[in-house]
Structure formats: C-alpha cells, structure tokens
XYZ file of C-alpha atoms in Angstrom:
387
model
C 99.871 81.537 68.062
C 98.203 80.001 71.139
C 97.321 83.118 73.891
C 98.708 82.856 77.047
C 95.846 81.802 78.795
C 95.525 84.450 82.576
C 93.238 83.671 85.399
C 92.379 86.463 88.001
C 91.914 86.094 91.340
C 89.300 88.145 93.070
C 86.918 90.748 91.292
C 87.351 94.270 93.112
C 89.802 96.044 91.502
C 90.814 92.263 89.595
C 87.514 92.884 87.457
C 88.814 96.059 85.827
C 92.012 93.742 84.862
C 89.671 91.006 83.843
C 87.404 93.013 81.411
C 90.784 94.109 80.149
C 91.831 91.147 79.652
C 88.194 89.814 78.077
C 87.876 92.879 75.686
C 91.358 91.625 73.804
C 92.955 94.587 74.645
C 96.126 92.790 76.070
C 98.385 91.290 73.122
C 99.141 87.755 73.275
C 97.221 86.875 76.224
C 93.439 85.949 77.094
C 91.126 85.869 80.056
C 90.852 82.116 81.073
C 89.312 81.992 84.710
C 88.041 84.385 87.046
C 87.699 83.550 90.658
C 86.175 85.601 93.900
C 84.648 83.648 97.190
C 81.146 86.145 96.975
C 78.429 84.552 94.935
C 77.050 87.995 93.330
C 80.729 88.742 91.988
C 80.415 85.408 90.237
C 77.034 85.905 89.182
C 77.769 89.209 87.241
C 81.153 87.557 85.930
C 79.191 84.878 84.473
C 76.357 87.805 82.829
C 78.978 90.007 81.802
C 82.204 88.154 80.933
C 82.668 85.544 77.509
C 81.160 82.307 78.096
C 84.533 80.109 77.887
C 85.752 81.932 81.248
C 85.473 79.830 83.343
C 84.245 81.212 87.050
C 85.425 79.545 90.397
C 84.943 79.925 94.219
C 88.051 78.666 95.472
C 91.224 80.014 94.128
C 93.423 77.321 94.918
C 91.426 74.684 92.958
C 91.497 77.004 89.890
C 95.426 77.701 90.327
C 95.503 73.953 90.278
C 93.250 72.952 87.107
C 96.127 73.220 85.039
C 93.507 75.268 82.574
C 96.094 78.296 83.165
C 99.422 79.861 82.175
C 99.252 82.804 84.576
C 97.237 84.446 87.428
C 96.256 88.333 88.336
C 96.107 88.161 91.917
C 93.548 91.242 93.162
C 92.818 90.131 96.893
C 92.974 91.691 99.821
C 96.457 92.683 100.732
C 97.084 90.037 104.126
C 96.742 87.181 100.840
C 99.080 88.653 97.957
C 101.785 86.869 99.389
C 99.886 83.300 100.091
C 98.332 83.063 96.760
C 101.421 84.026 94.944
C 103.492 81.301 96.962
C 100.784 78.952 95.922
C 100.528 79.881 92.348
C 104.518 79.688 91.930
C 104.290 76.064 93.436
C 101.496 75.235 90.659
C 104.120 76.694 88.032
C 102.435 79.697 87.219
C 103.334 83.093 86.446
C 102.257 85.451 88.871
C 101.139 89.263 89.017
C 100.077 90.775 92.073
C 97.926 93.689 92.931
C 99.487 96.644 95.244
C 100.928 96.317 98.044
C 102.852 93.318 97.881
C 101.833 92.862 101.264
C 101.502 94.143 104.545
C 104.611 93.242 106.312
C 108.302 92.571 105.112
C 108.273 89.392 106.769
C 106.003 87.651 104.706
C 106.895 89.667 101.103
C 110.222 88.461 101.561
C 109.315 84.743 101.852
C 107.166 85.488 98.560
C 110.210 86.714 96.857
C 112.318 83.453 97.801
C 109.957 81.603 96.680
C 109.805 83.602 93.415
C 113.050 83.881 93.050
C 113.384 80.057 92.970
C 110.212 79.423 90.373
C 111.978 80.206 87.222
C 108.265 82.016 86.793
C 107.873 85.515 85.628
C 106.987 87.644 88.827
C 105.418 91.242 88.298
C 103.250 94.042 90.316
C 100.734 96.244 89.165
C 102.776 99.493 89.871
C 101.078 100.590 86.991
C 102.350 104.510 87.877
C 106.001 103.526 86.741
C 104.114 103.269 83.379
C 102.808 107.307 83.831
C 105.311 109.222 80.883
C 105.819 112.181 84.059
C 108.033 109.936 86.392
C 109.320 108.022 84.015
C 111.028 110.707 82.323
C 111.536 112.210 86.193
C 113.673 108.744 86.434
C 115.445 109.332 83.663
C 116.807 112.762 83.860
C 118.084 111.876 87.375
C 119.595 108.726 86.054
C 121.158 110.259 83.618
C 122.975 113.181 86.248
C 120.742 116.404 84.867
C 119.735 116.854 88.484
C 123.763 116.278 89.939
C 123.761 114.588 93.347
C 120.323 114.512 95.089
C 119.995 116.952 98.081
C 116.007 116.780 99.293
C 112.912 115.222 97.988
C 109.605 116.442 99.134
C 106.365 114.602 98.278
C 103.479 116.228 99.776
C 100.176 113.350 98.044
C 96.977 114.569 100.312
C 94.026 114.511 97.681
C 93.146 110.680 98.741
C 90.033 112.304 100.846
C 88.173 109.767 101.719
C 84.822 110.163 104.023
C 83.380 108.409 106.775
C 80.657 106.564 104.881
C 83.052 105.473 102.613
C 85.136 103.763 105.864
C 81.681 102.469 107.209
C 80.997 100.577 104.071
C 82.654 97.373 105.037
C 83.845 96.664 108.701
C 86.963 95.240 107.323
C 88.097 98.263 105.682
C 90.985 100.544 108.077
C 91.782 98.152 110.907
C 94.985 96.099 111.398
C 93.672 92.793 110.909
C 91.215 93.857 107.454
C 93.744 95.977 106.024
C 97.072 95.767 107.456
C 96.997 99.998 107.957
C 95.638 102.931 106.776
C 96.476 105.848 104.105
C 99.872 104.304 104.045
C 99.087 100.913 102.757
C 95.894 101.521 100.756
C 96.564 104.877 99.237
C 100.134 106.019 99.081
C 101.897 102.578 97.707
C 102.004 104.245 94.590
C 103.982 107.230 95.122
C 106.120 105.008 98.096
C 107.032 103.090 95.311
C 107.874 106.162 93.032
C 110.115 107.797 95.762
C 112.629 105.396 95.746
C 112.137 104.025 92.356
C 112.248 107.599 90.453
C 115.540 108.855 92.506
C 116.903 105.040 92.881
C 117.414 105.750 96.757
C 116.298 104.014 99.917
C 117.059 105.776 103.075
C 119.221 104.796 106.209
C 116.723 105.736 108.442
C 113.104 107.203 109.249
C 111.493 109.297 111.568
C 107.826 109.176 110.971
C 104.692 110.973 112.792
C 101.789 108.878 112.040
C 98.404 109.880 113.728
C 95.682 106.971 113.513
C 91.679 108.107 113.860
C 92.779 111.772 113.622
C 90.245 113.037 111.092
C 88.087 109.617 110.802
C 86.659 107.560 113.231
C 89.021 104.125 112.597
C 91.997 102.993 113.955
C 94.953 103.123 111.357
C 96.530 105.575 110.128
C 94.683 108.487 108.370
C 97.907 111.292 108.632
C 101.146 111.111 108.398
C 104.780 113.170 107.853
C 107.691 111.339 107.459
C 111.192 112.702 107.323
C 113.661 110.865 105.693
C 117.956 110.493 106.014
C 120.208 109.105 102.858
C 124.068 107.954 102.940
C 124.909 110.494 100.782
C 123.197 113.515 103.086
C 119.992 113.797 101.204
C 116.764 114.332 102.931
C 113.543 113.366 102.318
C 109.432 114.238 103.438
C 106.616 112.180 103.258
C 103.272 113.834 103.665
C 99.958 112.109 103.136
C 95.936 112.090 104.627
C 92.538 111.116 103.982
C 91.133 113.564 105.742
C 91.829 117.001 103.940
C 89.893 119.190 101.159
C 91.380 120.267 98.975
C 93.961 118.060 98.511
C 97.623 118.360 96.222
C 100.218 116.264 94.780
C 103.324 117.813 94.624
C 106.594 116.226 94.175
C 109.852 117.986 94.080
C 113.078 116.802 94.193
C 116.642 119.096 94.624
C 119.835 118.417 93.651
C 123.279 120.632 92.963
C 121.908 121.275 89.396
C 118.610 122.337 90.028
C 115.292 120.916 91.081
C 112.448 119.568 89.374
C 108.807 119.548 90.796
C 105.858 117.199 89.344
C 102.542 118.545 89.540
C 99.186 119.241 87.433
C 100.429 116.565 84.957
C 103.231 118.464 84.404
C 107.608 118.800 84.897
C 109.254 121.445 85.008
C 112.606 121.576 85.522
C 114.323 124.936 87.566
C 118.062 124.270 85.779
C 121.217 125.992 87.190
C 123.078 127.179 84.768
C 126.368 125.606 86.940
C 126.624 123.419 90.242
C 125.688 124.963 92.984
C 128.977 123.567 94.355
C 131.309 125.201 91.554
C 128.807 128.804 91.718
C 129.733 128.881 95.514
C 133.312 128.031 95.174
C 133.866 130.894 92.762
C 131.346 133.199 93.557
C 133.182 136.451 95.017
C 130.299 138.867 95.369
C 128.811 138.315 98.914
C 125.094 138.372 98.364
C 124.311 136.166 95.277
C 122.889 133.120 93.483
C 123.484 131.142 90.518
C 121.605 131.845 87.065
C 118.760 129.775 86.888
C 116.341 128.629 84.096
C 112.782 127.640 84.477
C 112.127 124.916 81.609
C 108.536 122.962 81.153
C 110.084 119.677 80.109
C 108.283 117.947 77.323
C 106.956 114.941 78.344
C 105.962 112.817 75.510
C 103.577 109.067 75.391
C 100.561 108.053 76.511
C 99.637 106.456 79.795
C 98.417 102.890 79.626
C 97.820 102.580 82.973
C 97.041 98.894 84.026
C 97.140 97.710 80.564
C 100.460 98.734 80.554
C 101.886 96.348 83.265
C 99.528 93.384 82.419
C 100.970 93.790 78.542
C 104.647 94.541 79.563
C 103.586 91.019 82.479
C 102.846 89.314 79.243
C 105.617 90.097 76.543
C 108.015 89.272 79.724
C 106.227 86.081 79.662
C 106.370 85.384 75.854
C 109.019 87.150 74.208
C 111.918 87.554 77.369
C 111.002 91.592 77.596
C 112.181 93.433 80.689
C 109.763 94.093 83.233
C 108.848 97.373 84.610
C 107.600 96.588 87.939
C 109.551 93.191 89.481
C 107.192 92.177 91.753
C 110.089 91.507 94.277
C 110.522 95.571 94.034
C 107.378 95.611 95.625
C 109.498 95.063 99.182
C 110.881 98.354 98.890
C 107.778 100.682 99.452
C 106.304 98.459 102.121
C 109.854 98.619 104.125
C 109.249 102.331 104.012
C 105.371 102.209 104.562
C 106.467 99.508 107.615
C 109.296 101.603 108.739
C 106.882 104.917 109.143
C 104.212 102.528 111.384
C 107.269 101.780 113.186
C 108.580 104.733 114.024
C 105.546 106.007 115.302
C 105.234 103.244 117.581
C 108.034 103.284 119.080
C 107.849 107.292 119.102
C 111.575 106.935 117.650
C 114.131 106.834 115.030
C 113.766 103.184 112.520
C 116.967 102.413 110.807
C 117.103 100.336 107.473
C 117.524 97.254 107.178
C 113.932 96.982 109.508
C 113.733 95.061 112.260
C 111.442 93.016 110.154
C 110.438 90.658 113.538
C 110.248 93.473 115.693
C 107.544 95.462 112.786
C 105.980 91.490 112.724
C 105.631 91.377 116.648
C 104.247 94.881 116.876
C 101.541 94.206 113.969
C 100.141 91.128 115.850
C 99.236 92.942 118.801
C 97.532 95.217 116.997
C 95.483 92.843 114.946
C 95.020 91.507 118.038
C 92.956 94.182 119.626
C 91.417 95.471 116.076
C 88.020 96.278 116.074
C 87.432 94.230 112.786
C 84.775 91.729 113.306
C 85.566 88.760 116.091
C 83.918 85.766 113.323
C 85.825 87.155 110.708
C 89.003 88.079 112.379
C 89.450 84.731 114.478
C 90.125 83.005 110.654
C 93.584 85.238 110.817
C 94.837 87.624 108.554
C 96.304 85.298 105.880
C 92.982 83.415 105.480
C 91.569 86.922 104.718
C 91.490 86.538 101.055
C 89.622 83.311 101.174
C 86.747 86.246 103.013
C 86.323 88.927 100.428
C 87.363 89.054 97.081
C-alpha cells in the first residue's frame, strides 16, 4: 500500500515530528518534505534525514508541488492559522502544532476554512493521548464524580530563566509570541481543563502579571478564577518564574474528588452524594464515609506519535480523531479571555469579544519591544522569519 506521503513545516519542535516520521515509526505514512526559512536547519535536515526528503525554503511552494498528501505545521504560533488556510486550499490534510493560534479571530477563520475542505484537520494536543486524563475524562463522563462543583489546576514547574528568554529577541513579546506562560506553556493543560470535565465557563476573572519575575513583557504569572452555568468554579494557576514547581489537578464533584499528580489518580469516593448524606444526615457535626482509592491507570503514553498516528489512520482508514484541530479554539478563548481580563482589570464573559481581544492585541504588538526590522513584516508573516 502506497504511504501517505507528510511534509513538515518548520524544524523546531517540527524536527522531533519529522525524525518520527523518517525513522518509520508512524504506520501508513512517510516523511516526504521538510521545510524551515534558516539555512543551517536545512543543512542538518539534508545530513541527518533520508535522501528522498526533499528540503525546501519556502513553505508555500512545497505545499504546492503536489509531491504531498499532508503537512505538520511546527511554526511559530502568529502562522498556524495562515499556513493551514493555505495548505487546505492546496487540498491537503493539515496538522498543526500548539496553540492553534494566538487570537480567536484568526483560529476561527482557520476552522471555516477547514470545515469547508473535506480535509482531515488535527492538533498536536498530544496530552489527550497521556492514559492519566484520559481515564480522568472518562470517569467524569461516565457520572463517578456526580455533578462537577470546583476544579483547581495549580501547573507552575514551567521555570524558565532569563538566559533562556534572552536567547532569541522574538521569544515573550506580543508581536514574537502572541503572550507569555499562557500561550507557550500552559496550552496543554488549557486544553485539558475543559476537555477532561467537558466544560467551558460563562465567565473569567483573571490576574495576569507580565515581567513580574523576568525581565519581558508578557505574561510570566497568572491566577485565574473561573464561573460555570451549572455553579461550578474553577482556578487557574501558572508561572515561569518559581522553584520548585507542582502540577496538581483536582477536580470536586457531589461524589467525591479526584486529584492528578506524580503520574498518578487517585480518586477520594463518597460512599453517597453529598446531596443525599446532607439531606438525611441527623447528627449535627458530621461527614459522609469516604474512600481513598489509587485508580489503576493502565497504557502507555505515545506522546506525539500518538496524534501524528491517530492524524494518519483518520486520514486512511476514517478513525476518530483525538484532538480536532478546530478544538484547538477552546483553550485559546480561555488563554485570550485571561489576557483580557487583566486588561481591562475586569470580569470577560464567554462568548469573547473576539474584536475587542483583536483590537487590544494590536496595540500591544504595536509597542512590543521585539525587533523594529523584524516586527514591521507583521505578525502573520512571522513564520516566513523563523522556523
């Protein structure tokens, strides 16, 4: 059977998917093309990688060859949204790094234009893969947890230090990265919050702090509290800047909570409702009988592979996907919604005020420190500028 022939566009993090890829490790599918605009990228692509990859410069010209089936995109996050627009119009299957981008605005326009490709349309959320939240998903899908009452997710061990900011003056401004801790850390577990639970909330109050612990100026600390229709609350904690750091996420309901941490998930299980203990409880001081249980947890992790296989069976065989790439709106609106909120020093209520969050990021990029030469080619052009 002929492989499904996958380029990958730009050879940062792309290159780990491309070696993948090149090593055979990914059923059904082979590494085609490779493309980044830096000449040493391409240099070690061409020592390292299988001589019938073919290496380009320009990523539109290899979307157009016709040589491919697919495309990894692995830019910077300002071009996920361009290139994937771009690659649907050359009838090509598209998977996109994390984020999907950095404002709603655009993300949504790449998921009309999805939507309308007949293509297959994925993002590397490669977490939803992890065995811990996916059986975390399924134990609240399946009502073991009752009605959701408060989620806490406190994710601080992304410490990053100054020299690692000062290694490229596009890294934490508005107009290199689109935001801080928020966009390039956390998408992950922003994605996981609402994707593990299956909630968005109705509104956010966020307190983000920008250049508190590292000379930049995006976000580098943030808490986040969180309102749902049915009552349930929600925090969002996350930094760069402390040592030690943890992630712990816990989530409540009226059976019980369950907390994932140190690779593990345990599960605190009332032995009845909270609701039915306190409505026939007669005893004054009190609480309902409680089990600690260390749920097993059983599968490996396949990480990246996991998403670029599942990308690729979607493609050939009709299989479900596990991360839509049009799901990929959902963390950003709460990523976008916490910027926001802090800007306004106010409440944000869902649906965003997607033009509002739109106006608001181009004065910022406007007055970003990021490099005039660079920053005058505007943010979407900034995947044509690193790869």
């Amino acid at each position: 059977m002929q492989k499904l022939k996958i380029g990958v566009i730009g050879l940062g993090m792309g290159y780990f998917h491309a070696r993948t890829l090149a090593a055979g490790a990914i059923r059904g599918a082979c590494l085609a093309a490779v493309c980044d605009v830096q000449p040493a990228k391409r240099e070690m692509a061409r020592a390292e990688l299988p001589e019938e990859v073919s290496i380009w410069e320009d990523a539109q010209a290899m979307m157009a060859s016709g040589e491919l089936d697919a495309v990894i995109i692995a830019t910077p996050h300002y071009g996920h949204p361009e290139e994937a627009i771009f690659a649907f119009g050359q009838g090509l299957h598209v998977l996109i790094e994390k984020p999907a981008g950095v404002y709603t605005k655009q993300v949504r326009e790449m998921n009309r234009v999805a939507a309308g490709s007949g293509k297959v349309f994925s993002i590397m959320y490669n977490q939803r893969c992890n065995p811990l939240y996916r059986k975390l998903r399924e134990l609240i899908a399946d009502g073991e947890l009752g009605d959701i009452r408060r989620m806490n997710w406190i994710v601080t061990h992304w410490y990053r230090s100054q020299s690692y900011y000062d290694s490229g003056g596009w890294r934490a401004t508005w107009a290199g990265e689109g935001g801080g801790v928020l966009i390039n850390q956390s998408p992950h577990q922003l994605d996981l919050w609402q994707w593990t639970t299956g909630l968005m909330p109705r509104r956010i109050r966020a307190f983000c702090s920008f250049g508190k612990y590292r000379n930049i100026e995006v976000e580098d600390d943030v808490t986040a509290y969180a309102e749902y229709e049915n009552g349930a609350t929600g925090i969002f904690i996350t930094t760069t800047g402390e040592a030690p750091g943890s992630n712990r996420f816990e989530v409540t309901g009226d059976r019980g909570k369950i907390v994932v941490e140190d690779e593990k998930l345990t599960f605190w299980r009332l032995r009845v409702p909270e609701p039915q203990f306190n409505r026939e409880y007669a005893g004054g001081f009190g609480q309902p009988e409680c089990w600690k249980c260390e749920i097993p947890v059983s599968g490996d992790d396949p990480h990246h592979a996991g998403i670029i296989q599942n990308f690729t069976d979607a493609i050939l065989h009709g299989v479900p996907l596990i991360a839509p790439g049009e799901e990929g709106i959902k963390g950003l609106t709460l990523s976008n919604a916490m910027h926001l909120s802090s800007w306004k020093d106010d409440w944000v209520t869902l649906p965003l005020d997607e033009e509002l969050y739109h106006e608001q990021l181009q004065e910022r990029i406007r007055n970003s420190t990021y490099q005039k030469e660079v920053r005058e080619t505007g943010p979407a052009d900034m995947s044509k500028t690193f790869g």
